[in-house]
């Protein structure tokens, strides 16, 4: 028997109207847009975290190299021969010079193969901040036939990676005391000087949306293990061998 025609059953099988389809499309676009926005924000946040972590790791690595070198300052293979000799027998390696702008330090220590109790070629070292092509980097001078200075002499090697990091600040200064991370302004006084050097490094990434948002700082207090024993305490903060 043939089923009679019904407008209600015809409408129920007719599908979506144009208005319903437009509403569904708009709702779908809103959902897709929200998902894309969340995905892009997550990717950007992850990228920023990677850059910030890479910058912090770079500063920590450089700080480790700097502090290890400064701790060796003044080492003398003939140190045992100076015990009980007072200030009458001064080591040529025990002086540490910090430049007036506090961005450079010159020091020395006995290297393997050299002559004990003598400032040989290559035993005077240096650390400094240097700007080239608008990018700050931390440099190290391993020593050579000509002693390094804080000027524009050659032989300096980059410790920080100028492709990754722009070092905006490097500061060396004499510590006020062992407890506080503050500068004393002058080398410690006394004929037997216990020296501690504060080091501050600040850097920003070379690339990024806004480098100012990713400023990172590393700080260290370095105990110079070789004490300076001199008749005149001012000599302890001069260039090695002077």
mmCIF file of C-alpha atoms in Angstrom:
data_model
loop_
_atom_site.group_PDB
_atom_site.id
_atom_site.type_symbol
_atom_site.label_atom_id
_atom_site.label_comp_id
_atom_site.label_asym_id
_atom_site.label_seq_id
_atom_site.Cartn_x
_atom_site.Cartn_y
_atom_site.Cartn_z
ATOM 1 C CA UNK A 1 0.000 0.000 0.000
ATOM 2 C CA UNK A 2 1.401 3.362 -0.976
ATOM 3 C CA UNK A 3 2.286 5.641 1.895
ATOM 4 C CA UNK A 4 0.548 9.019 1.772
ATOM 5 C CA UNK A 5 2.709 12.133 1.235
ATOM 6 C CA UNK A 6 3.505 14.121 4.388
ATOM 7 C CA UNK A 7 5.053 17.597 4.566
ATOM 8 C CA UNK A 8 6.553 16.797 8.008
ATOM 9 C CA UNK A 9 8.386 13.724 6.762
ATOM 10 C CA UNK A 10 9.584 15.648 3.694
ATOM 11 C CA UNK A 11 11.042 18.411 5.831
ATOM 12 C CA UNK A 12 12.812 15.975 8.149
ATOM 13 C CA UNK A 13 14.696 14.368 5.260
ATOM 14 C CA UNK A 14 15.501 17.570 3.385
ATOM 15 C CA UNK A 15 18.913 18.191 5.227
ATOM 16 C CA UNK A 16 20.316 21.517 6.515
ATOM 17 C CA UNK A 17 19.100 24.833 5.339
ATOM 18 C CA UNK A 18 21.526 27.479 4.047
ATOM 19 C CA UNK A 19 21.244 29.434 7.306
ATOM 20 C CA UNK A 20 22.004 26.356 9.365
ATOM 21 C CA UNK A 21 25.061 25.587 7.245
ATOM 22 C CA UNK A 22 26.362 29.154 7.622
ATOM 23 C CA UNK A 23 25.917 29.020 11.380
ATOM 24 C CA UNK A 24 27.757 25.682 11.544
ATOM 25 C CA UNK A 25 30.598 27.007 9.401
ATOM 26 C CA UNK A 26 31.004 30.099 11.587
ATOM 27 C CA UNK A 27 31.053 27.959 14.730
ATOM 28 C CA UNK A 28 33.627 25.663 13.135
ATOM 29 C CA UNK A 29 35.829 28.596 12.118
ATOM 30 C CA UNK A 30 35.700 29.944 15.660
ATOM 31 C CA UNK A 31 36.827 26.588 17.051
ATOM 32 C CA UNK A 32 39.584 26.226 14.430
ATOM 33 C CA UNK A 33 40.759 29.796 15.102
ATOM 34 C CA UNK A 34 40.936 29.142 18.838
ATOM 35 C CA UNK A 35 42.940 25.966 18.269
ATOM 36 C CA UNK A 36 45.343 27.727 15.892
ATOM 37 C CA UNK A 37 45.777 30.627 18.306
ATOM 38 C CA UNK A 38 46.536 28.247 21.164
ATOM 39 C CA UNK A 39 48.984 26.280 19.010
ATOM 40 C CA UNK A 40 50.843 29.394 17.864
ATOM 41 C CA UNK A 41 51.017 30.754 21.422
ATOM 42 C CA UNK A 42 52.393 27.422 22.647
ATOM 43 C CA UNK A 43 55.000 27.337 19.884
ATOM 44 C CA UNK A 44 56.051 30.929 20.594
ATOM 45 C CA UNK A 45 56.264 30.276 24.333
ATOM 46 C CA UNK A 46 58.335 27.169 23.728
ATOM 47 C CA UNK A 47 60.663 29.072 21.403
ATOM 48 C CA UNK A 48 61.102 31.833 23.984
ATOM 49 C CA UNK A 49 61.831 29.310 26.718
ATOM 50 C CA UNK A 50 64.455 27.664 24.516
ATOM 51 C CA UNK A 51 66.155 31.001 23.802
ATOM 52 C CA UNK A 52 66.073 32.024 27.473
ATOM 53 C CA UNK A 53 67.490 28.654 28.553
ATOM 54 C CA UNK A 54 70.188 28.770 25.883
ATOM 55 C CA UNK A 55 71.182 32.278 26.979
ATOM 56 C CA UNK A 56 71.341 31.277 30.648
ATOM 57 C CA UNK A 57 73.400 28.203 29.818
ATOM 58 C CA UNK A 58 75.784 30.312 27.730
ATOM 59 C CA UNK A 59 76.349 32.742 30.611
ATOM 60 C CA UNK A 60 76.855 29.921 33.114
ATOM 61 C CA UNK A 61 79.374 28.180 30.878
ATOM 62 C CA UNK A 62 81.372 31.376 30.369
ATOM 63 C CA UNK A 63 81.189 32.192 34.075
ATOM 64 C CA UNK A 64 82.605 28.756 34.872
ATOM 65 C CA UNK A 65 85.615 29.398 32.619
ATOM 66 C CA UNK A 66 86.147 32.877 34.064
ATOM 67 C CA UNK A 67 86.016 31.772 37.704
ATOM 68 C CA UNK A 68 88.333 28.815 37.157
ATOM 69 C CA UNK A 69 90.969 31.078 35.607
ATOM 70 C CA UNK A 70 90.708 33.723 38.316
ATOM 71 C CA UNK A 71 91.112 31.144 41.068
ATOM 72 C CA UNK A 72 94.477 30.193 39.556
ATOM 73 C CA UNK A 73 95.763 33.762 39.624
ATOM 74 C CA UNK A 74 99.055 34.081 41.489
ATOM 75 C CA UNK A 75 99.898 30.377 41.542
ATOM 76 C CA UNK A 76 103.647 29.904 41.983
ATOM 77 C CA UNK A 77 105.351 26.512 41.729
ATOM 78 C CA UNK A 78 107.942 27.733 44.218
ATOM 79 C CA UNK A 79 105.369 28.870 46.795
ATOM 80 C CA UNK A 80 106.655 26.477 49.484
ATOM 81 C CA UNK A 81 110.024 28.217 49.336
ATOM 82 C CA UNK A 82 108.408 31.485 50.404
ATOM 83 C CA UNK A 83 106.878 30.266 53.627
ATOM 84 C CA UNK A 84 108.145 32.357 56.534
ATOM 85 C CA UNK A 85 110.046 34.752 54.273
ATOM 86 C CA UNK A 86 107.713 37.712 54.902
ATOM 87 C CA UNK A 87 107.635 40.434 52.253
ATOM 88 C CA UNK A 88 111.341 40.240 51.467
ATOM 89 C CA UNK A 89 110.735 37.637 48.748
ATOM 90 C CA UNK A 90 107.896 38.759 46.491
ATOM 91 C CA UNK A 91 106.314 36.582 43.851
ATOM 92 C CA UNK A 92 106.266 38.090 40.349
ATOM 93 C CA UNK A 93 102.959 36.312 39.704
ATOM 94 C CA UNK A 94 100.827 37.452 42.621
ATOM 95 C CA UNK A 95 99.522 40.764 41.271
ATOM 96 C CA UNK A 96 96.032 41.177 39.790
ATOM 97 C CA UNK A 97 95.063 44.281 37.831
ATOM 98 C CA UNK A 98 91.441 45.384 37.348
ATOM 99 C CA UNK A 99 90.916 48.201 34.839
ATOM 100 C CA UNK A 100 89.280 51.452 35.822
ATOM 101 C CA UNK A 101 86.078 50.634 33.915
ATOM 102 C CA UNK A 102 85.999 47.215 35.651
ATOM 103 C CA UNK A 103 85.552 45.422 32.323
ATOM 104 C CA UNK A 104 89.014 43.870 32.165
ATOM 105 C CA UNK A 105 91.299 41.925 34.485
ATOM 106 C CA UNK A 106 94.963 40.981 33.935
ATOM 107 C CA UNK A 107 96.569 38.259 36.066
ATOM 108 C CA UNK A 108 99.301 35.615 35.932
ATOM 109 C CA UNK A 109 100.134 32.128 37.161
ATOM 110 C CA UNK A 110 102.905 29.587 36.714
ATOM 111 C CA UNK A 111 102.129 27.384 33.718
ATOM 112 C CA UNK A 112 103.337 23.843 33.186
ATOM 113 C CA UNK A 113 106.737 23.768 31.540
ATOM 114 C CA UNK A 114 107.725 27.252 32.680
ATOM 115 C CA UNK A 115 110.333 28.305 35.206
ATOM 116 C CA UNK A 116 109.149 28.337 38.799
ATOM 117 C CA UNK A 117 109.063 31.745 40.479
ATOM 118 C CA UNK A 118 109.486 33.518 37.155
ATOM 119 C CA UNK A 119 107.028 35.391 34.950
ATOM 120 C CA UNK A 120 107.639 33.613 31.641
ATOM 121 C CA UNK A 121 106.140 34.369 28.228
ATOM 122 C CA UNK A 122 102.557 33.155 28.074
ATOM 123 C CA UNK A 123 101.966 33.242 31.835
ATOM 124 C CA UNK A 124 100.192 36.618 31.893
ATOM 125 C CA UNK A 125 96.490 36.163 31.097
ATOM 126 C CA UNK A 126 93.524 38.448 30.554
ATOM 127 C CA UNK A 127 89.719 38.535 30.579
ATOM 128 C CA UNK A 128 87.647 41.376 29.214
ATOM 129 C CA UNK A 129 84.459 42.539 27.512
ATOM 130 C CA UNK A 130 84.932 43.691 23.948
ATOM 131 C CA UNK A 131 82.423 45.093 21.455
ATOM 132 C CA UNK A 132 82.752 44.284 17.747
ATOM 133 C CA UNK A 133 80.105 45.068 15.127
ATOM 134 C CA UNK A 134 77.823 46.260 17.886
ATOM 135 C CA UNK A 135 77.885 42.943 19.750
ATOM 136 C CA UNK A 136 79.489 42.535 23.177
ATOM 137 C CA UNK A 137 81.461 39.390 23.874
ATOM 138 C CA UNK A 138 83.687 38.090 26.664
ATOM 139 C CA UNK A 139 87.242 37.446 25.559
ATOM 140 C CA UNK A 140 90.190 35.569 27.019
ATOM 141 C CA UNK A 141 93.885 36.149 26.347
ATOM 142 C CA UNK A 142 95.941 32.975 26.899
ATOM 143 C CA UNK A 143 99.213 34.894 27.010
ATOM 144 C CA UNK A 144 102.097 34.986 24.595
ATOM 145 C CA UNK A 145 105.403 36.612 23.804
ATOM 146 C CA UNK A 146 103.722 39.982 24.422
ATOM 147 C CA UNK A 147 101.740 40.395 27.616
ATOM 148 C CA UNK A 148 98.056 41.257 27.102
ATOM 149 C CA UNK A 149 96.677 44.665 27.922
ATOM 150 C CA UNK A 150 93.105 45.910 28.231
ATOM 151 C CA UNK A 151 93.544 47.861 24.992
ATOM 152 C CA UNK A 152 93.157 46.885 21.350
ATOM 153 C CA UNK A 153 96.054 44.435 21.204
ATOM 154 C CA UNK A 154 95.686 41.127 19.395
ATOM 155 C CA UNK A 155 95.597 37.582 20.663
ATOM 156 C CA UNK A 156 92.195 37.775 22.360
ATOM 157 C CA UNK A 157 89.797 34.846 21.898
ATOM 158 C CA UNK A 158 86.011 34.862 22.237
ATOM 159 C CA UNK A 159 84.633 32.893 25.180
ATOM 160 C CA UNK A 160 81.005 33.819 24.570
ATOM 161 C CA UNK A 161 79.307 33.097 21.262
ATOM 162 C CA UNK A 162 78.487 36.415 19.516
ATOM 163 C CA UNK A 163 76.011 34.578 17.260
ATOM 164 C CA UNK A 164 73.924 33.577 20.275
ATOM 165 C CA UNK A 165 74.607 36.183 22.965
ATOM 166 C CA UNK A 166 75.190 39.908 23.203
ATOM 167 C CA UNK A 167 77.074 40.513 26.458
ATOM 168 C CA UNK A 168 75.849 43.895 27.663
ATOM 169 C CA UNK A 169 77.744 43.996 30.969
ATOM 170 C CA UNK A 170 80.913 42.477 32.383
ATOM 171 C CA UNK A 171 82.213 43.721 35.710
ATOM 172 C CA UNK A 172 85.194 42.709 37.818
ATOM 173 C CA UNK A 173 85.674 44.330 41.219
ATOM 174 C CA UNK A 174 87.208 43.677 44.607
ATOM 175 C CA UNK A 175 84.687 42.286 47.056
ATOM 176 C CA UNK A 176 83.704 44.375 50.049
ATOM 177 C CA UNK A 177 83.678 41.204 52.170
ATOM 178 C CA UNK A 178 83.004 37.504 51.853
ATOM 179 C CA UNK A 179 79.334 37.783 52.838
ATOM 180 C CA UNK A 180 78.047 40.573 50.600
ATOM 181 C CA UNK A 181 78.074 40.750 46.811
ATOM 182 C CA UNK A 182 79.177 44.394 46.814
ATOM 183 C CA UNK A 183 82.244 46.140 45.423
ATOM 184 C CA UNK A 184 84.803 47.596 47.790
ATOM 185 C CA UNK A 185 86.064 50.128 45.225
ATOM 186 C CA UNK A 186 89.698 49.312 45.960
ATOM 187 C CA UNK A 187 91.888 46.298 46.531
ATOM 188 C CA UNK A 188 91.946 44.974 50.111
ATOM 189 C CA UNK A 189 94.622 46.586 52.252
ATOM 190 C CA UNK A 190 97.358 44.832 54.188
ATOM 191 C CA UNK A 191 100.695 43.228 53.440
ATOM 192 C CA UNK A 192 99.062 39.783 53.441
ATOM 193 C CA UNK A 193 96.052 40.289 51.223
ATOM 194 C CA UNK A 194 93.203 37.789 51.036
ATOM 195 C CA UNK A 195 91.556 38.674 47.763
ATOM 196 C CA UNK A 196 88.054 38.024 46.526
ATOM 197 C CA UNK A 197 86.850 39.222 43.120
ATOM 198 C CA UNK A 198 83.208 39.720 42.215
ATOM 199 C CA UNK A 199 82.165 38.942 38.650
ATOM 200 C CA UNK A 200 78.895 40.065 37.053
ATOM 201 C CA UNK A 201 77.864 39.111 33.517
ATOM 202 C CA UNK A 202 74.659 40.304 31.831
ATOM 203 C CA UNK A 203 73.552 39.285 28.351
ATOM 204 C CA UNK A 204 70.634 39.233 25.935
ATOM 205 C CA UNK A 205 69.969 36.895 22.999
ATOM 206 C CA UNK A 206 71.030 38.076 19.564
ATOM 207 C CA UNK A 207 67.703 37.162 17.953
ATOM 208 C CA UNK A 208 64.144 37.332 19.162
ATOM 209 C CA UNK A 209 60.950 39.284 19.290
ATOM 210 C CA UNK A 210 62.211 41.597 22.011
ATOM 211 C CA UNK A 211 65.644 40.866 23.424
ATOM 212 C CA UNK A 212 64.969 43.164 26.401
ATOM 213 C CA UNK A 213 62.447 40.606 27.672
ATOM 214 C CA UNK A 214 65.190 38.005 27.994
ATOM 215 C CA UNK A 215 67.904 39.767 29.998
ATOM 216 C CA UNK A 216 69.843 37.254 32.087
ATOM 217 C CA UNK A 217 72.592 37.834 34.678
ATOM 218 C CA UNK A 218 75.200 35.528 36.184
ATOM 219 C CA UNK A 219 77.138 36.436 39.333
ATOM 220 C CA UNK A 220 80.064 34.858 41.139
ATOM 221 C CA UNK A 221 82.357 35.611 44.037
ATOM 222 C CA UNK A 222 85.828 34.242 43.326
ATOM 223 C CA UNK A 223 88.346 33.632 46.076
ATOM 224 C CA UNK A 224 91.802 34.137 44.555
ATOM 225 C CA UNK A 225 93.531 31.188 46.167
ATOM 226 C CA UNK A 226 97.055 32.618 46.033
ATOM 227 C CA UNK A 227 97.350 35.431 48.549
ATOM 228 C CA UNK A 228 99.396 38.511 47.729
ATOM 229 C CA UNK A 229 102.194 39.200 50.207
ATOM 230 C CA UNK A 230 103.981 42.470 49.602
ATOM 231 C CA UNK A 231 105.539 45.277 51.560
ATOM 232 C CA UNK A 232 103.228 47.772 49.873
ATOM 233 C CA UNK A 233 99.646 46.557 49.569
ATOM 234 C CA UNK A 234 99.013 48.891 46.604
ATOM 235 C CA UNK A 235 101.352 46.710 44.541
ATOM 236 C CA UNK A 236 98.935 43.781 44.827
ATOM 237 C CA UNK A 237 96.457 45.468 42.468
ATOM 238 C CA UNK A 238 98.969 46.397 39.758
ATOM 239 C CA UNK A 239 99.847 44.587 36.560
ATOM 240 C CA UNK A 240 101.710 41.297 37.079
ATOM 241 C CA UNK A 241 105.449 41.810 37.218
ATOM 242 C CA UNK A 242 105.236 45.577 37.663
#
